[in-house]
GROMACS .gro file of C-alpha atoms in nm:
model
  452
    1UNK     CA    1  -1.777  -4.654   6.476
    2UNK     CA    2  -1.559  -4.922   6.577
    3UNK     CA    3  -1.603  -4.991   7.013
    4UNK     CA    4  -1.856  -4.743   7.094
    5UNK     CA    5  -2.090  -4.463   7.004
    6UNK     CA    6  -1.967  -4.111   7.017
    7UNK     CA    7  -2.006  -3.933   7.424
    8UNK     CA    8  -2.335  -3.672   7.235
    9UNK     CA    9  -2.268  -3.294   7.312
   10UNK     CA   10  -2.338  -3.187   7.650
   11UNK     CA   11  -2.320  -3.489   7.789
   12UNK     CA   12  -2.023  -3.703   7.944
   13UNK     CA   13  -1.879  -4.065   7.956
   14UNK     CA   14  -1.628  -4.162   8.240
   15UNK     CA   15  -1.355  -4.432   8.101
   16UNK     CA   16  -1.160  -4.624   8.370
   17UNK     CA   17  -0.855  -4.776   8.250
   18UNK     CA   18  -0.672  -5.096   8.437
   19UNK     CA   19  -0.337  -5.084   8.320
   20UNK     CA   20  -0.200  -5.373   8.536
   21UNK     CA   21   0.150  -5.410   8.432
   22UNK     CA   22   0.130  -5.130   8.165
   23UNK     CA   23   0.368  -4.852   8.216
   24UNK     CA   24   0.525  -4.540   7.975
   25UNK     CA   25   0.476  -4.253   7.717
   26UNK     CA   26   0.114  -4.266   7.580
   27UNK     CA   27  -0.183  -4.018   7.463
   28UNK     CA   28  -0.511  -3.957   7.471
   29UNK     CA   29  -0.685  -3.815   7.169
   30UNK     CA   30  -1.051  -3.875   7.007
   31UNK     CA   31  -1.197  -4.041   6.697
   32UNK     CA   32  -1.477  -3.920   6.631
   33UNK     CA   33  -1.498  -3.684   6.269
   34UNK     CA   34  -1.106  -3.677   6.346
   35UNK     CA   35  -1.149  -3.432   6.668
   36UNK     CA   36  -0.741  -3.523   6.744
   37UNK     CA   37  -0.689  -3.298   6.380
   38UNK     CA   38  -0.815  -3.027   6.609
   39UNK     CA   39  -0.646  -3.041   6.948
   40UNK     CA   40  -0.846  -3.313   7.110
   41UNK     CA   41  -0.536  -3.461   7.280
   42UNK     CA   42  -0.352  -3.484   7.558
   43UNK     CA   43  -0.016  -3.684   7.695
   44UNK     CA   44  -0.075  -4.006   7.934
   45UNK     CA   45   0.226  -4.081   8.151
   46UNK     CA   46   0.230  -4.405   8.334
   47UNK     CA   47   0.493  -4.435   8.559
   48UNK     CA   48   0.650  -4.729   8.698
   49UNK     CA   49   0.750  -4.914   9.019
   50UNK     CA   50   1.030  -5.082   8.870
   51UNK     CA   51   1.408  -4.979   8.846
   52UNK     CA   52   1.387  -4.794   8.526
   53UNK     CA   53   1.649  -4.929   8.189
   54UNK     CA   54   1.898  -4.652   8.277
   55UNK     CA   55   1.885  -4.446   8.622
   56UNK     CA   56   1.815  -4.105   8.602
   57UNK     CA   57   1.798  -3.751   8.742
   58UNK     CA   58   1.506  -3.613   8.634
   59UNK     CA   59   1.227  -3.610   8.393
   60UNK     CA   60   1.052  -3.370   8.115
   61UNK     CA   61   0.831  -3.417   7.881
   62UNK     CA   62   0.834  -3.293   7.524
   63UNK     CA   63   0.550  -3.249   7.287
   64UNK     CA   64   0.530  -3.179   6.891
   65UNK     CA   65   0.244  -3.106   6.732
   66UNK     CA   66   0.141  -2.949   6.367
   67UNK     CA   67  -0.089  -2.688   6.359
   68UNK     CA   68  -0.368  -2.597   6.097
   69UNK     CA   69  -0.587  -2.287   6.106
   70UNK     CA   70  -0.971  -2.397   6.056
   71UNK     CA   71  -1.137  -2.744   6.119
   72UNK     CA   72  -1.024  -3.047   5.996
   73UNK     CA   73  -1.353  -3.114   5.879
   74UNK     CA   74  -1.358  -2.769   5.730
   75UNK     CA   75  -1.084  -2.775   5.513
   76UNK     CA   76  -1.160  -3.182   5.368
   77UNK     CA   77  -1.505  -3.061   5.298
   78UNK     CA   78  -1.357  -2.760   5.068
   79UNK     CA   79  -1.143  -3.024   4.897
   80UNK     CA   80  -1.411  -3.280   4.850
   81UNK     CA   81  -1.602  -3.012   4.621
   82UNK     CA   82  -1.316  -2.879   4.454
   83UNK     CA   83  -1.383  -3.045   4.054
   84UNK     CA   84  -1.032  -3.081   3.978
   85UNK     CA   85  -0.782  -3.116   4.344
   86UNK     CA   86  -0.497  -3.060   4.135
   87UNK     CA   87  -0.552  -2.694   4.168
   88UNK     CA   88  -0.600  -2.699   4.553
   89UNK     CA   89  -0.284  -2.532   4.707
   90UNK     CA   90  -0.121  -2.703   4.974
   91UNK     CA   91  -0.243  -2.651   5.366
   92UNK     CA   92   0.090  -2.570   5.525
   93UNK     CA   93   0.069  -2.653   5.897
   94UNK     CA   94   0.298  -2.428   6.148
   95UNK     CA   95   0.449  -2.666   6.481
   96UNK     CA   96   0.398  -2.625   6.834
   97UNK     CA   97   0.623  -2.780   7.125
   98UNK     CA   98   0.508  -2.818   7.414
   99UNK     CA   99   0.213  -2.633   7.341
  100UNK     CA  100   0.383  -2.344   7.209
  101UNK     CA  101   0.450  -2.173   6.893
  102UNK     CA  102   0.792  -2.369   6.770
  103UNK     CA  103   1.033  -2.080   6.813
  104UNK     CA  104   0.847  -1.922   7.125
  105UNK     CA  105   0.866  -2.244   7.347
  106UNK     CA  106   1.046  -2.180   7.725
  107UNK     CA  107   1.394  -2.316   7.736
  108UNK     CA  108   1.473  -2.608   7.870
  109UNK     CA  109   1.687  -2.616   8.176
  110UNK     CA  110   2.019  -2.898   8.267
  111UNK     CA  111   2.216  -2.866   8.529
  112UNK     CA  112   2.568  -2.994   8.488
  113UNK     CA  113   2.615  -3.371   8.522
  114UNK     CA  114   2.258  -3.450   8.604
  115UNK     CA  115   2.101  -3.729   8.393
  116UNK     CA  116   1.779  -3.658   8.197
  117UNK     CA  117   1.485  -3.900   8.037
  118UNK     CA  118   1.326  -3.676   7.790
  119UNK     CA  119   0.997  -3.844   7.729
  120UNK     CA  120   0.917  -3.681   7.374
  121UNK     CA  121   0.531  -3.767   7.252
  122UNK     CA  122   0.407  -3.680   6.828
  123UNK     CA  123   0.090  -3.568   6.886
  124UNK     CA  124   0.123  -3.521   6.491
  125UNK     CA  125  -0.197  -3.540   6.277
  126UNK     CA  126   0.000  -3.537   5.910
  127UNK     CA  127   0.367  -3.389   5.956
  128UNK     CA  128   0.735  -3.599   6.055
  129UNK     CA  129   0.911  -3.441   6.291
  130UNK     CA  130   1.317  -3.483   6.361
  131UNK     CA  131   1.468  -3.364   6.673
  132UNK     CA  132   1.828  -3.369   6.776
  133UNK     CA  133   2.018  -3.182   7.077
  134UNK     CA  134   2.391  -3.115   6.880
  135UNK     CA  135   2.643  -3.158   7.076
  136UNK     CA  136   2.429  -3.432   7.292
  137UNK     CA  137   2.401  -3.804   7.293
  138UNK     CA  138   2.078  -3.960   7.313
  139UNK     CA  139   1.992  -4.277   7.442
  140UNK     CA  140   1.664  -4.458   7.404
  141UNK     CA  141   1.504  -4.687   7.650
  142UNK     CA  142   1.160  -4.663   7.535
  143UNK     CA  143   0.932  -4.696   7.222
  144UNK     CA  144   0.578  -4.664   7.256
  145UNK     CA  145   0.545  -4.722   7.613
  146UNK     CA  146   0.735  -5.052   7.592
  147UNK     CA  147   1.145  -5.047   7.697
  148UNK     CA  148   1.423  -5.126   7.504
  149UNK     CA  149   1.791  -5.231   7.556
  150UNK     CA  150   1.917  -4.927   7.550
  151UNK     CA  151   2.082  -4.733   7.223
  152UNK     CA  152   2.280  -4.436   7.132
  153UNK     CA  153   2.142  -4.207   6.883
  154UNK     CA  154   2.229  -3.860   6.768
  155UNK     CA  155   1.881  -3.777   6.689
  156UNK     CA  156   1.493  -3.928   6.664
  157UNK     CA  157   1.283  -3.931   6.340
  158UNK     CA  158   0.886  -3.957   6.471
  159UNK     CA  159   0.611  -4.002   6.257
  160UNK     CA  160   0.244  -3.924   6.368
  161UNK     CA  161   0.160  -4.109   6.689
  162UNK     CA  162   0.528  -4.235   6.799
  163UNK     CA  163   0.644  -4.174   7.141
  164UNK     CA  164   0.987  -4.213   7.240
  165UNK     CA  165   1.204  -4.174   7.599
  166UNK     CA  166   1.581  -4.132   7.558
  167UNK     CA  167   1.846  -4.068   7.833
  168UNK     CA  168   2.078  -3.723   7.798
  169UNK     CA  169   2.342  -3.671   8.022
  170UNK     CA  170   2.430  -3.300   8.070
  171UNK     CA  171   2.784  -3.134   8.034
  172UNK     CA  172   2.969  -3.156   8.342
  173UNK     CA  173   3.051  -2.764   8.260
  174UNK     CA  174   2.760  -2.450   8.261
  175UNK     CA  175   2.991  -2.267   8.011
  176UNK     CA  176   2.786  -2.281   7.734
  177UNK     CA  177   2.405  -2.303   7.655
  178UNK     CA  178   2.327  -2.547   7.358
  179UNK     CA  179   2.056  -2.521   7.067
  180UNK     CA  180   1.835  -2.796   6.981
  181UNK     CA  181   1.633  -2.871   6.654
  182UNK     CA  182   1.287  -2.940   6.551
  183UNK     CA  183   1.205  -3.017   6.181
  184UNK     CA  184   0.886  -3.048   6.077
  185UNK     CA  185   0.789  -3.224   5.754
  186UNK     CA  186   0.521  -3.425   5.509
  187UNK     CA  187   0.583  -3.676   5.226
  188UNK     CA  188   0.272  -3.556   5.072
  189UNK     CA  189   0.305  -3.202   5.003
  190UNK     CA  190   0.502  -2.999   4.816
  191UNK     CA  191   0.846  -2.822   4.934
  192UNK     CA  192   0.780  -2.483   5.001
  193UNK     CA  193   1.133  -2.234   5.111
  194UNK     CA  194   0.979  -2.123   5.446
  195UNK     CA  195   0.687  -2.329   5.470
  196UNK     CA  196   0.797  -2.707   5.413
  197UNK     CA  197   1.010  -2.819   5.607
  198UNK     CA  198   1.071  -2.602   5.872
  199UNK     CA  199   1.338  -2.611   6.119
  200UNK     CA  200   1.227  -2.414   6.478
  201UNK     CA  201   1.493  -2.428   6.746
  202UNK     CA  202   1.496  -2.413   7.109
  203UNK     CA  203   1.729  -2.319   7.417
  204UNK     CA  204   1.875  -2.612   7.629
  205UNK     CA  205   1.994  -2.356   7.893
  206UNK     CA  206   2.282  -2.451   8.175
  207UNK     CA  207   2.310  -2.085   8.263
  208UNK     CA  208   2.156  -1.727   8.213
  209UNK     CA  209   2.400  -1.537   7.996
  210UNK     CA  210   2.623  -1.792   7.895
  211UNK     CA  211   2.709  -1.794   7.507
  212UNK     CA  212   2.546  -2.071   7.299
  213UNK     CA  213   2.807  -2.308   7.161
  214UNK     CA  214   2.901  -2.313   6.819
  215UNK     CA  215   2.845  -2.695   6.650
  216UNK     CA  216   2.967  -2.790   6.292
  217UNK     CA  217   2.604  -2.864   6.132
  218UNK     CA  218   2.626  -3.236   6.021
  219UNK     CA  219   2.380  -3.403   5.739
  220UNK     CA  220   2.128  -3.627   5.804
  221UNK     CA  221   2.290  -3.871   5.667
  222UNK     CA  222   2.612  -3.899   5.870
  223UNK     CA  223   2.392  -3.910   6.174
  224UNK     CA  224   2.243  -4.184   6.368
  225UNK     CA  225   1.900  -4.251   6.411
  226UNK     CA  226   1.671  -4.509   6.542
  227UNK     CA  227   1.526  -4.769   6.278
  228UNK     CA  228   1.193  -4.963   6.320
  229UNK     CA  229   1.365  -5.342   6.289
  230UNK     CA  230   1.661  -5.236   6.457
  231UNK     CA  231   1.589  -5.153   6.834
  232UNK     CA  232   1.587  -5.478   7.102
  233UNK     CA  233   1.276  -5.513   7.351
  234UNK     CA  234   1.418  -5.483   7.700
  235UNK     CA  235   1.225  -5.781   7.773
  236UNK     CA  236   1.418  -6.006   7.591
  237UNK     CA  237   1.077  -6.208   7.412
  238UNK     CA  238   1.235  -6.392   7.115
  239UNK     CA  239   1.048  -6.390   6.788
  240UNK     CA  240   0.676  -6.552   6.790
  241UNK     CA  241   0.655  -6.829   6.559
  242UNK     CA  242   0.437  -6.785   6.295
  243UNK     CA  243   0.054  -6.927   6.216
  244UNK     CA  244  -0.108  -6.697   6.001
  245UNK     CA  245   0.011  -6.408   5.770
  246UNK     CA  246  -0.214  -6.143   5.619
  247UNK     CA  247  -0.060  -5.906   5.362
  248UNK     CA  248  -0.162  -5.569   5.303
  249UNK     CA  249  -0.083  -5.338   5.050
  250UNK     CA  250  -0.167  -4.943   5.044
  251UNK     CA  251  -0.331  -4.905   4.739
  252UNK     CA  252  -0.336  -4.527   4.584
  253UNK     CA  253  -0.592  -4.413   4.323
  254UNK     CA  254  -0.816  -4.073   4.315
  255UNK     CA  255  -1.104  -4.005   4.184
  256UNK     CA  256  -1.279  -3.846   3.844
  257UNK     CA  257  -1.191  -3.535   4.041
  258UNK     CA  258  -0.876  -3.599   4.148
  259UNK     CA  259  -0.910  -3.637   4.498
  260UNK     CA  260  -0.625  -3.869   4.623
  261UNK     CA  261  -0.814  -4.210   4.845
  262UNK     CA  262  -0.556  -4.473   5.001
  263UNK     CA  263  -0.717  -4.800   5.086
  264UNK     CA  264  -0.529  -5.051   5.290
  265UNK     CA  265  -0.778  -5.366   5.274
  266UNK     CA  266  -0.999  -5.451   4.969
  267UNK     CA  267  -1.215  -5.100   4.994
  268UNK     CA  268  -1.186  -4.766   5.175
  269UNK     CA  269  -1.288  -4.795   5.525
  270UNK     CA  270  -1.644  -4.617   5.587
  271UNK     CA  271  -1.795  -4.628   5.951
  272UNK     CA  272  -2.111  -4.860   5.939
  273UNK     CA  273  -2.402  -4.821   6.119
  274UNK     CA  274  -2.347  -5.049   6.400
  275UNK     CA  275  -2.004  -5.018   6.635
  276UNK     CA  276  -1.812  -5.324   6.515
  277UNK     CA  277  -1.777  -5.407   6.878
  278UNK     CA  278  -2.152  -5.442   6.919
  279UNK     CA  279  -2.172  -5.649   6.616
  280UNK     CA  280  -1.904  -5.916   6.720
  281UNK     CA  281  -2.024  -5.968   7.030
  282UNK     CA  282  -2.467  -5.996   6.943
  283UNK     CA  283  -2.418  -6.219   6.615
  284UNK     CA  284  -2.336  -6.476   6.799
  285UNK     CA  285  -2.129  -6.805   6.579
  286UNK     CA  286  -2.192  -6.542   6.296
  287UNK     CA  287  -1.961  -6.277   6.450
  288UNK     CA  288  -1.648  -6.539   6.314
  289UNK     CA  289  -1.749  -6.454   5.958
  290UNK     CA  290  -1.610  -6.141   5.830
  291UNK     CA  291  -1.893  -6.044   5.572
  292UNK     CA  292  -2.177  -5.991   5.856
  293UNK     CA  293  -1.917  -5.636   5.926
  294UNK     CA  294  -1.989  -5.524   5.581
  295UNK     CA  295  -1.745  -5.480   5.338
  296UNK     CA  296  -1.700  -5.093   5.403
  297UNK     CA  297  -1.505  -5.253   5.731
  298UNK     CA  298  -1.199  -5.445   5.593
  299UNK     CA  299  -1.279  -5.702   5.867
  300UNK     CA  300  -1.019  -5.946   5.971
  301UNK     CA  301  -1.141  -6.222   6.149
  302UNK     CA  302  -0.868  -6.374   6.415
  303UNK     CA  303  -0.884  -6.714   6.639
  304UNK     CA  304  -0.805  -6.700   6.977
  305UNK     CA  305  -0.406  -6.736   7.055
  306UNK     CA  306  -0.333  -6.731   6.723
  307UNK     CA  307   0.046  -6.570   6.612
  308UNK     CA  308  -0.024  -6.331   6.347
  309UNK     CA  309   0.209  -6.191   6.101
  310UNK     CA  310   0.077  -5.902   5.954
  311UNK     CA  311   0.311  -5.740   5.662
  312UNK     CA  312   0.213  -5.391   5.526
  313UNK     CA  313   0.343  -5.298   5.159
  314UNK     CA  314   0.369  -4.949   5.062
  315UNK     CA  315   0.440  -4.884   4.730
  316UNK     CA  316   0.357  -4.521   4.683
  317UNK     CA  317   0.515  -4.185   4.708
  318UNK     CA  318   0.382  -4.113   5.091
  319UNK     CA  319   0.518  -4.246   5.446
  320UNK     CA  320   0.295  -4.338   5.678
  321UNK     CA  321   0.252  -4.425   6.013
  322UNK     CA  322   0.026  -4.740   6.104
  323UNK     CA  323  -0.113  -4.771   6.482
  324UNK     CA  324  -0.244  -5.089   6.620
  325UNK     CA  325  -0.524  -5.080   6.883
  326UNK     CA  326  -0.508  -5.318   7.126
  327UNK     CA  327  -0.188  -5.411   7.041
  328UNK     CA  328   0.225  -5.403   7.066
  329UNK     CA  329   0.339  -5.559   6.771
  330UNK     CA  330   0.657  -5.746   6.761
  331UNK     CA  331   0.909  -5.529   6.454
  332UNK     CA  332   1.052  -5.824   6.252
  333UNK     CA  333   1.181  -5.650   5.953
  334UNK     CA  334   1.117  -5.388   5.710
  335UNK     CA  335   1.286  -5.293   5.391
  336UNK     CA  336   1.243  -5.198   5.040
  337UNK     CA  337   0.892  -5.261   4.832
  338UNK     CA  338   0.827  -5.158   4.460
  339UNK     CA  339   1.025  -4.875   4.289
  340UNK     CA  340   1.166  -4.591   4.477
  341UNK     CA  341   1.362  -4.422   4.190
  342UNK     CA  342   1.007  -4.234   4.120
  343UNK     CA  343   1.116  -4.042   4.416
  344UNK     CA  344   1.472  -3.858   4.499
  345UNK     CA  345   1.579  -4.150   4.800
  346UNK     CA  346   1.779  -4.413   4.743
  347UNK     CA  347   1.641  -4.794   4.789
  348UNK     CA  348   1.687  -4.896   5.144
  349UNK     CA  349   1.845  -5.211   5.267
  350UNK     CA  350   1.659  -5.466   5.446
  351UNK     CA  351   1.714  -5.500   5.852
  352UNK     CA  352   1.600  -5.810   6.002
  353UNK     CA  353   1.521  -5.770   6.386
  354UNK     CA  354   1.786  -5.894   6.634
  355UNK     CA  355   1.703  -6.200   6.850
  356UNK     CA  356   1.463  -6.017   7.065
  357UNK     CA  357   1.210  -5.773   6.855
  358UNK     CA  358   1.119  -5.436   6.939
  359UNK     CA  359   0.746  -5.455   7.047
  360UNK     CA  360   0.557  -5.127   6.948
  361UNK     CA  361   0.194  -4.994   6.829
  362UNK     CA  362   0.246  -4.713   6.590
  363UNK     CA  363   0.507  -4.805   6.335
  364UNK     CA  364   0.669  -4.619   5.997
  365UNK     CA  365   0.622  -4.722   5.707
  366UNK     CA  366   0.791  -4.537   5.446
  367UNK     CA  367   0.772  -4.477   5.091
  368UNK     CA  368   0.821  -4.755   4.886
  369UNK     CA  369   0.942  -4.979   5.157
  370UNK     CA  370   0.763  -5.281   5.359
  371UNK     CA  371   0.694  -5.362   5.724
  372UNK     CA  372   0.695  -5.759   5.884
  373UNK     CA  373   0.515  -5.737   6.230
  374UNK     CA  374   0.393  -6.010   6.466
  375UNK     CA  375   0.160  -6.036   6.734
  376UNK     CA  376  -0.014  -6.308   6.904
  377UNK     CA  377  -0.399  -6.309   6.951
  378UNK     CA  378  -0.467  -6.293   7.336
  379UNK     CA  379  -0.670  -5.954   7.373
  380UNK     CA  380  -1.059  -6.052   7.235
  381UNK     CA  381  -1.219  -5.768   7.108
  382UNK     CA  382  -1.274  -5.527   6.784
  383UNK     CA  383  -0.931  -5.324   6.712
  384UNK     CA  384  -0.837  -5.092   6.473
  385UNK     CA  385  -0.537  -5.094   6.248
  386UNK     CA  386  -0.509  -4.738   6.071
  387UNK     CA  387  -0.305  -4.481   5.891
  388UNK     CA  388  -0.242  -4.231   6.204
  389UNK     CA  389  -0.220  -3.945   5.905
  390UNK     CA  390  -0.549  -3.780   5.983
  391UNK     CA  391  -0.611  -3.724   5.577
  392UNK     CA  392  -0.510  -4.070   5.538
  393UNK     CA  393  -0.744  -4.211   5.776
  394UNK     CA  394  -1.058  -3.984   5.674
  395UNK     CA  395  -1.017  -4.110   5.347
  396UNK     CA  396  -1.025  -4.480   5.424
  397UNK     CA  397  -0.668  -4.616   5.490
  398UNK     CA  398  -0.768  -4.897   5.779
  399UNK     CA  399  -0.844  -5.239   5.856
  400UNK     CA  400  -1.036  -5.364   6.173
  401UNK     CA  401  -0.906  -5.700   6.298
  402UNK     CA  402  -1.196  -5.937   6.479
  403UNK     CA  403  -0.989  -6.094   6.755
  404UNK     CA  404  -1.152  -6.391   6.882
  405UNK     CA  405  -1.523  -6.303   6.903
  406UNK     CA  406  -1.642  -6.688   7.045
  407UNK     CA  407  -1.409  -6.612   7.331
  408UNK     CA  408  -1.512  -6.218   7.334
  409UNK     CA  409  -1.903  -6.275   7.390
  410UNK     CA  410  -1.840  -6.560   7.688
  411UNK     CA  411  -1.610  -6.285   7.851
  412UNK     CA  412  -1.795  -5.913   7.784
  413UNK     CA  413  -2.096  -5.735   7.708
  414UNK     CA  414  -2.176  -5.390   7.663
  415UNK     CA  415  -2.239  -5.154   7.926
  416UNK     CA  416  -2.601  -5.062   7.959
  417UNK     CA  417  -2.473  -4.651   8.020
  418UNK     CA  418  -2.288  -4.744   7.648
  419UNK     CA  419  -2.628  -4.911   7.507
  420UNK     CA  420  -2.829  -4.604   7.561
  421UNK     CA  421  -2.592  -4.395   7.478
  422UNK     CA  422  -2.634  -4.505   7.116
  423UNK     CA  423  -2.999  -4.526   7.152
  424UNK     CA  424  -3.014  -4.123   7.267
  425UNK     CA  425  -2.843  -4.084   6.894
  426UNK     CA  426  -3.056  -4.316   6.684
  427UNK     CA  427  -2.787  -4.588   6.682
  428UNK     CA  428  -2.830  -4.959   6.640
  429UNK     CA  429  -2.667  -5.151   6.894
  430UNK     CA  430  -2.715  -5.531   6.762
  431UNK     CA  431  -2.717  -5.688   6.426
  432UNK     CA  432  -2.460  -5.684   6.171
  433UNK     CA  433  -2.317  -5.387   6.007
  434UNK     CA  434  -2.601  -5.235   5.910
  435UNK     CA  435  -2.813  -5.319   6.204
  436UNK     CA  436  -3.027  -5.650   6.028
  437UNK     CA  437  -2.943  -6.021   6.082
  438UNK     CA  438  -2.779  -6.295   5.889
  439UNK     CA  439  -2.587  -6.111   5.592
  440UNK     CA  440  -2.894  -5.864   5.487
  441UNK     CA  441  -2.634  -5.555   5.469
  442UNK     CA  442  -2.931  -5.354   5.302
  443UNK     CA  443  -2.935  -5.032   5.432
  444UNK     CA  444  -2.539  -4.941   5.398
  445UNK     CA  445  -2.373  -4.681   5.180
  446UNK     CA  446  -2.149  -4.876   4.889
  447UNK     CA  447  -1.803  -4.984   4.918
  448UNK     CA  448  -1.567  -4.785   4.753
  449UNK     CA  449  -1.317  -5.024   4.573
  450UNK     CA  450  -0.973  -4.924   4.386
  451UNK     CA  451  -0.960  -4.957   4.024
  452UNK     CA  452  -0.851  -5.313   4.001
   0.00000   0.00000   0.00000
């Protein structure tokens, strides 16, 4: 629990959102015992009064999704019991877009000339996906619900929770129909012919009947595609100077059974039995120290206005993508960390940002490479800063950053509606972590540390 209780079965919680100058591609999808690994989602599309980066025609929304039969919960329960994981064979997901099975989705219509803004959400809970339109240019203007100067790729590489809008201009001619490509793919598991990856493909259709167009099929590698560091914010915000850095490292281990654990701060992070918002803002000048969380947390404590540069190492064999409540997080650089030539890709080079960073909240963060982010501190509250891989996140990789809690308590408290709430359930709604004062933390389960 990290801002709230969970809404209790049966009953229901009405959020109201101000978005005030907050515009673009977003989703909605829930935390609680990982109910997004099981459909609990859905797009959010804010739409703007302003004159958009590039003019356009029309709009459409795409959606890609991975899809598991049986719960979430289901299937991480069977592994926890298994004695030795090394025997477990892989859950191979199948891929919806929009909605549909990946080869069974409608077509999508153009008509000749007219421009497009394909607004293209990964409601992902472990899989990449790649999508290209062959024969088409794509141009992004958006990351994340944040514009960008605008850029021409051939194709987008999403990780779980990444939302992009590009601009395609259609054919001036309806004499062919064109195929486009969805590949669906995970770091973590094994290659399987037919399983992993997958390639579905769909109809971009200018006219019933007309043939499909033959394109030359073209590597990966020869294309094009947008990198983290290397898109410009449309905004033009030049780099934030720098007062505070915290490093993070994903730290892989498993256990006697072999069950693999990620942690990203000093321990796995384990709900406690307080939400961390409710503990920030009731311990009053103890909510600044870190400790009254409990360790299970990986608590963060930031002042008020502060620029901070958070940089996230990953030296192991799995990408991952890391979201940022509460957050857009200014893309400085990324580049290569620790020793990729344990897996078949070659090192990558470092890219430094341009003069004006991409700002974003769900970034990549490959294998064996690093990430160099920066935001500044002017949001008080409790946010999250997790692995948006569903197993990743269920088994710990996350840090909650503190933002400001003197300046949170003089400006909030929480709903009464939210108070009981928690009470209907048993849950503590003041304290520290584990619902005593000062630093008693009695009462918690133990941290689970990586093997130093």
């Amino acid at each position: 629990m990290v801002t709230q209780c969970g809404i209790p079965p049966g009953e229901s919680f009405t959020y109201v959102l101000e978005t005030k100058n907050q515009f673009g591609t977003f989703w909605i999808h829930g935390h609680t015992r990982h109910q997004e690994a099981d459909g609990f989602y859905t797009p959010l599309i804010i739409h703007s009064r302003k004159q958009p980066v590039i003019d356009y025609d029309e709009e459409l929304l795409m959606t890609f999704e991975d899809w598991y039969t049986g719960e979430f919960y289901v299937r991480q329960a069977y592994i926890d019991s298994l004695d030795d994981a090394r025997t477990l064979t892989p859950y191979y997901s199948k891929a919806l877009i929009n909605g549909y099975d990946g080869n069974k989705t409608a077509p999508i219509t153009f008509v000749p000339g007219k421009r497009y803004r394909l607004r293209i959400i990964c409601m992902s809970i472990n899989n990449w996906f790649k999508f290209r339109i062959p024969g088409h240019k794509m141009t992004v203007i958006e990351a994340d619900g944040v514009e960008s100067m605008p850029l021409e790729v051939d194709g987008l590489s999403m990780g779980p929770g990444q939302r992009y809008s590009v601009i395609v201009t259609a054919h001036d001619s309806a004499d062919f129909n064109y195929i486009y490509n969805v590949t669906s793919y995970s770091r973590f598991i094994t290659d399987q012919q037919g399983l992993q990856p997958i390639v579905y493909t769909g109809l971009i259709k200018y006219k019933d009947g007309a043939p499909t167009k033959n394109i030359p099929v073209v590597s990966d590698d020869q294309l094009v595609w947008p990198e983290e560091a290397q898109l410009q914010a449309y905004d033009k915000q030049p780099r934030l100077p720098v007062d505070r850095q915290i490093e993070l490292t994903v730290k892989r281990f498993s256990n006697i059974h072999y069950v693999p654990f990620s942690a990203l701060g000093s321990s796995l992070y384990k709900s406690v039995l307080v939400p961390t918002l409710y503990t920030a803002l009731s311990m009053g000048e103890l909510a600044k120290n870190s400790s009254v969380y409990g360790p299970q947390t990986n608590a963060y404590v930031l002042k008020h206005l502060e620029v901070v540069e958070i940089v996230i190492n990953n030296p192991a064999i799995e990408d991952h993508t890391f979201h940022f409540h509460g957050h857009n997080v200014q893309v400085i650089e990324t580049g290569p960390f620790g020793n990729s030539s344990t897996i078949d890709r070659e090192p990558v080079p470092r890219i430094l940002s341009g003069p004006w960073p991409m700002w974003r909240d769900t970034v990549q963060v490959r294998a064996f490479e690093f990430i160099r982010v920066r935001f500044r501190a002017d949001n008080p509250g409790v946010w999250f800063l997790h692995c948006h891989l569903a197993v990743h996140m269920y088994n710990g990789l996350a840090v909650v950053l503190i933002e400001a809690p003197d300046v949170l308590q003089q400006r909030q408290s929480v709903p009464e509606e939210m108070v009981e709430m928690c009470k209907r359930q048993g849950i503590h709604t003041q304290g520290n972590g584990a619902g005593n004062q000062g630093f008693d933390l009695s009462g918690l389960p133990p941290a689970v540390y990586p093997p130093s």
